Coordinates of C-alpha atoms in Angstrom, one line a residue:
M14 CA -10.7 145.5 -71.9
G15 CA -11.7 143.1 -69.1
S16 CA -10.9 139.5 -68.7
A17 CA -11.7 137.2 -71.5
V18 CA -13.8 135.1 -69.0
V19 CA -16.0 136.9 -66.7
V20 CA -17.5 134.9 -63.6
V21 CA -21.1 135.6 -62.3
T22 CA -22.2 134.2 -59.0
D23 CA -25.4 135.0 -56.9
S24 CA -26.0 136.7 -53.5
T25 CA -26.0 133.5 -51.5
A26 CA -22.2 133.4 -51.9
Y27 CA -22.3 135.9 -49.0
L28 CA -18.7 137.2 -49.7
P29 CA -17.1 139.8 -47.3
P30 CA -17.6 143.3 -48.6
G31 CA -15.3 144.4 -51.2
L32 CA -14.2 140.8 -52.1
A33 CA -16.3 140.2 -55.2
E34 CA -15.2 143.6 -56.7
R35 CA -11.4 142.8 -56.0
H36 CA -11.9 139.7 -57.8
G37 CA -14.0 140.9 -60.8
L38 CA -17.2 138.8 -59.7
T39 CA -20.6 139.9 -60.8
V40 CA -23.3 139.2 -58.1
V41 CA -27.0 138.6 -59.0
P42 CA -29.3 139.0 -56.1
L43 CA -31.9 136.5 -55.2
Q44 CA -35.1 138.0 -53.7
I45 CA -36.9 137.7 -50.4
A46 CA -40.4 138.5 -49.4
V47 CA -41.3 140.0 -45.7
G48 CA -44.7 141.2 -45.0
G49 CA -46.0 140.7 -48.6
T50 CA -43.1 143.0 -49.8
T51 CA -40.5 141.5 -52.3
R52 CA -37.2 143.0 -52.5
D53 CA -33.5 141.9 -53.7
E54 CA -31.4 140.5 -51.2
G55 CA -29.4 143.5 -49.9
D56 CA -32.1 145.7 -49.9
I57 CA -33.5 144.2 -46.9
S58 CA -31.1 144.0 -43.6
T59 CA -30.5 140.5 -42.2
A60 CA -31.6 142.0 -38.7
E61 CA -35.1 142.9 -40.3
A62 CA -35.5 139.3 -41.6
A63 CA -34.3 137.7 -38.3
R64 CA -36.6 139.9 -36.4
A65 CA -39.5 138.5 -38.5
L66 CA -38.4 135.1 -38.2
K67 CA -38.1 135.3 -34.5
E68 CA -41.8 136.4 -34.5
W69 CA -42.7 133.6 -36.7
H70 CA -43.8 136.0 -39.5
P71 CA -44.1 134.6 -43.2
V72 CA -40.7 135.0 -44.7
T73 CA -40.2 133.6 -48.4
T74 CA -37.5 133.7 -51.0
S75 CA -37.1 133.1 -54.7
R76 CA -34.6 132.9 -57.5
P77 CA -33.9 136.0 -59.6
A78 CA -35.9 136.4 -62.8
P79 CA -33.8 135.1 -65.9
Q80 CA -33.8 138.4 -67.1
R81 CA -31.3 139.6 -64.3
F82 CA -28.9 137.0 -65.7
A83 CA -29.5 138.2 -69.2
D84 CA -28.3 141.6 -68.0
A85 CA -25.5 140.5 -66.2
Y86 CA -24.3 138.4 -69.2
K87 CA -24.9 141.4 -71.6
A88 CA -22.8 143.6 -69.2
A89 CA -20.1 141.0 -69.4
A90 CA -20.0 140.8 -73.0
A91 CA -20.1 144.7 -73.4
S92 CA -17.1 144.8 -71.1
G93 CA -15.1 142.6 -73.5
A94 CA -15.6 139.1 -72.3
R95 CA -15.6 136.5 -74.9
E96 CA -17.2 133.9 -72.5
V97 CA -18.9 133.8 -69.0
V98 CA -19.0 131.2 -66.2
S99 CA -22.0 131.5 -64.0
V100 CA -21.5 129.7 -60.8
H101 CA -24.6 129.4 -58.4
L102 CA -26.0 127.7 -55.3
A103 CA -27.3 124.1 -55.3
S104 CA -30.1 123.5 -57.8
A105 CA -31.7 120.9 -55.3
V106 CA -32.5 124.0 -52.9
S107 CA -33.1 126.8 -55.6
G108 CA -34.2 127.4 -59.1
T109 CA -31.4 129.9 -59.5
V110 CA -29.4 127.6 -61.8
E111 CA -32.6 127.0 -63.9
A112 CA -32.9 130.8 -64.4
A113 CA -29.3 131.1 -65.4
R114 CA -29.3 128.5 -68.0
L115 CA -32.7 130.2 -69.4
A116 CA -30.9 133.4 -69.7
A117 CA -27.6 131.6 -71.2
E118 CA -29.7 130.5 -74.2
D119 CA -30.0 134.0 -75.6
A120 CA -26.8 135.4 -74.2
P121 CA -24.5 137.4 -76.7
V122 CA -21.5 135.3 -75.8
P123 CA -21.1 131.5 -74.8
V124 CA -22.1 131.0 -71.0
R125 CA -21.2 128.0 -68.9
V126 CA -23.5 127.5 -65.9
V127 CA -22.0 125.8 -63.0
D128 CA -24.4 124.2 -60.2
S129 CA -22.0 124.2 -57.4
G130 CA -24.0 121.8 -55.3
T131 CA -23.4 123.9 -52.3
I132 CA -24.6 127.1 -50.5
G133 CA -23.2 130.2 -48.5
M134 CA -19.2 130.5 -48.4
G135 CA -19.2 126.9 -50.0
L136 CA -20.3 128.6 -53.1
G137 CA -18.5 131.7 -52.2
F138 CA -15.0 129.7 -52.2
A139 CA -16.0 128.1 -55.5
A140 CA -16.7 131.3 -57.3
L141 CA -13.6 132.9 -55.8
S142 CA -11.5 130.0 -57.2
A143 CA -13.3 130.4 -60.7
A144 CA -12.4 134.0 -60.8
A145 CA -8.8 133.4 -59.8
A146 CA -8.4 130.9 -62.7
A147 CA -10.1 133.8 -65.1
M148 CA -8.1 136.5 -63.9
A149 CA -4.8 134.3 -64.6
G150 CA -6.0 134.1 -68.1
G151 CA -7.4 130.6 -67.8
S152 CA -10.1 129.6 -70.5
A153 CA -13.6 128.7 -69.6
D154 CA -12.9 125.3 -69.2
D155 CA -10.1 126.1 -66.8
T156 CA -12.4 128.2 -65.0
V157 CA -15.4 125.8 -64.7
A158 CA -12.8 123.2 -63.5
A159 CA -11.5 125.2 -60.8
A160 CA -14.9 126.2 -59.5
T161 CA -15.9 122.5 -59.8
R162 CA -13.1 121.3 -57.9
R163 CA -13.1 123.8 -54.9
A164 CA -16.9 123.1 -54.5
G165 CA -16.2 119.2 -54.7
L166 CA -13.4 119.5 -52.0
T167 CA -15.3 121.9 -49.6
R168 CA -17.4 120.7 -46.5
S169 CA -20.2 122.7 -45.1
L170 CA -21.1 122.0 -41.3
I171 CA -24.2 123.7 -39.8
Y172 CA -25.7 123.9 -36.3
V173 CA -29.3 125.2 -36.0
D174 CA -31.3 126.1 -32.7
T175 CA -34.5 124.2 -34.5
L176 CA -35.4 122.6 -37.6
E177 CA -38.6 124.3 -37.8
H178 CA -37.5 126.9 -40.3
L179 CA -36.3 124.4 -42.7
R180 CA -39.1 122.3 -42.5
R181 CA -41.5 125.2 -43.3
G182 CA -39.4 126.2 -46.1
G183 CA -39.3 122.6 -47.6
R184 CA -35.6 122.3 -47.3
I185 CA -35.7 119.2 -45.0
G186 CA -38.3 116.5 -44.5
A187 CA -40.7 115.9 -41.7
A188 CA -39.0 112.7 -40.8
A189 CA -35.7 114.8 -40.0
T190 CA -37.7 117.6 -38.2
L191 CA -38.9 114.7 -35.9
W192 CA -35.3 113.6 -35.5
G193 CA -34.3 117.0 -34.5
S194 CA -37.0 117.6 -31.9
A195 CA -37.0 114.3 -30.3
L196 CA -35.9 114.9 -26.6
M197 CA -35.0 118.5 -27.4
V198 CA -31.7 117.5 -29.1
K199 CA -29.8 120.2 -30.9
P200 CA -29.2 119.2 -34.5
L201 CA -25.9 119.3 -36.5
L202 CA -26.5 119.2 -40.3
E203 CA -24.3 119.1 -43.6
I204 CA -24.4 120.1 -47.0
T205 CA -24.4 116.7 -49.1
G206 CA -25.6 115.6 -52.4
G207 CA -26.8 119.5 -53.0
G208 CA -28.9 119.5 -50.1
I209 CA -29.2 119.9 -46.3
A210 CA -29.2 116.6 -44.4
P211 CA -29.0 115.8 -40.7
L212 CA -25.5 114.6 -39.5
E213 CA -25.5 114.3 -35.8
K214 CA -27.7 115.1 -32.7
V215 CA -26.4 116.3 -29.5
R216 CA -28.4 117.1 -26.2
T217 CA -27.5 120.9 -25.3
S218 CA -26.4 123.6 -27.7
S219 CA -22.9 124.0 -25.9
R220 CA -22.1 120.3 -26.5
A221 CA -23.5 120.8 -30.2
L222 CA -21.1 123.9 -30.7
A223 CA -18.3 122.1 -29.3
R224 CA -18.9 119.2 -31.4
L225 CA -19.3 121.5 -34.6
E226 CA -15.8 122.7 -33.8
E227 CA -14.2 119.3 -33.2
L228 CA -15.7 118.1 -36.6
A229 CA -14.1 121.2 -38.4
V230 CA -10.8 120.7 -37.0
A231 CA -10.9 116.9 -38.1
E232 CA -12.2 117.9 -41.6
A233 CA -9.3 120.4 -42.0
G234 CA -6.5 118.1 -40.7
D235 CA -3.2 119.2 -41.9
R236 CA -4.3 120.5 -45.2
R237 CA -3.9 124.2 -46.4
V238 CA -7.7 125.5 -46.0
D239 CA -9.9 128.6 -46.2
L240 CA -12.4 128.7 -43.5
G241 CA -15.8 130.4 -43.5
I242 CA -17.6 131.1 -40.1
Q243 CA -21.1 132.0 -40.9
H244 CA -24.2 133.0 -38.4
L245 CA -27.6 134.5 -38.0
A246 CA -28.0 136.6 -35.3
A247 CA -25.3 134.9 -33.4
A248 CA -22.0 137.0 -33.8
A249 CA -20.5 136.3 -30.3
R250 CA -20.7 132.6 -31.1
A251 CA -19.2 133.1 -34.5
E252 CA -16.3 135.1 -33.3
T253 CA -15.4 132.8 -30.5
L254 CA -15.6 129.8 -32.9
A255 CA -13.2 131.7 -35.4
A256 CA -10.8 132.5 -32.6
R257 CA -10.7 128.8 -31.6
L258 CA -10.4 127.5 -35.1
R259 CA -7.5 130.0 -35.9
R260 CA -5.6 128.4 -32.9
R261 CA -6.5 124.7 -33.9
V262 CA -6.3 124.7 -37.4
P263 CA -2.6 124.6 -38.2
R264 CA -2.6 125.6 -42.0
V265 CA -5.6 127.9 -42.0
Q266 CA -5.0 130.6 -44.9
D267 CA -8.0 133.1 -45.2
L268 CA -10.7 133.0 -42.5
Y269 CA -14.0 134.9 -43.0
V270 CA -16.5 135.6 -40.4
G271 CA -19.9 137.1 -41.2
E272 CA -23.8 136.9 -41.2
V273 CA -25.7 135.1 -43.7
G274 CA -28.1 137.1 -45.7
P275 CA -31.8 137.0 -45.4
V276 CA -32.3 134.3 -48.2
I277 CA -30.5 131.6 -46.5
G278 CA -31.4 133.1 -43.0
A279 CA -35.0 132.6 -43.7
H280 CA -34.4 128.7 -44.1
V281 CA -32.0 128.2 -41.1
G282 CA -33.5 130.7 -38.6
P283 CA -31.7 132.8 -35.8
G284 CA -29.0 131.1 -33.9
M285 CA -27.5 129.4 -36.9
L286 CA -23.9 128.8 -36.8
G287 CA -21.9 127.3 -39.7
V288 CA -18.3 126.4 -40.6
V289 CA -17.3 126.0 -44.2
I290 CA -13.7 124.1 -44.7
A291 CA -12.4 124.7 -48.1
P292 CA -9.1 123.1 -49.0
H293 CA -6.9 124.6 -51.6
L294 CA -6.6 123.0 -54.9

């Protein structure tokens, strides 16, 4: 017999290997098309997608089919779950929440779908908080509240080498693209209102990365926080930033470093570096 509440999330949470399994999380993959072939995220390497992006080949992404969620909800019910909480990336950037809600209508157990309003490890930390509440014996209400509170406290800061990938994918407006390209500035972005928005512009990549570090340190303050350092084809930058933040953030608990998958990578492009600051509840 499993937990009374099972938590489902999607592959854009980009949890480190083994973490979803240890927390009893079910992960439903989004899809990505490279060179006309569509596959589940996880069946295509990030390196392959990054190579296609560097060569400016078309790379597109799509939400899971509602049937994929329906199958996950049926499996949860078969394992003994009485309710499901399904926590997903922001509806402002993906139709994943809509697909989950369609599947929930005919699920064999009640399903609560949560729009996290964020992406990447911002979603990952929300899903982990939900799973912790469920594993502690919490109700579906408790589990939803844990996910919602953690997502609301979390801040995601992003550096990209260019806004062109976000513009091509329709994830940032033309005006913002012009803002990023003026005078060859390097843009810093944030997740706000469920979408990706400009935060600051800096003249060089080295200054932008230093500013990203300063913003992360200020956001963490003296709170007890978890940190997620995410990148695309920028492992050395990510490891350097992680080491500096571990020294400078006084109450950092868990710190994860990893590469984003191709679904998010297709929209941010190689060179991306992000920091997720997730205070504890």
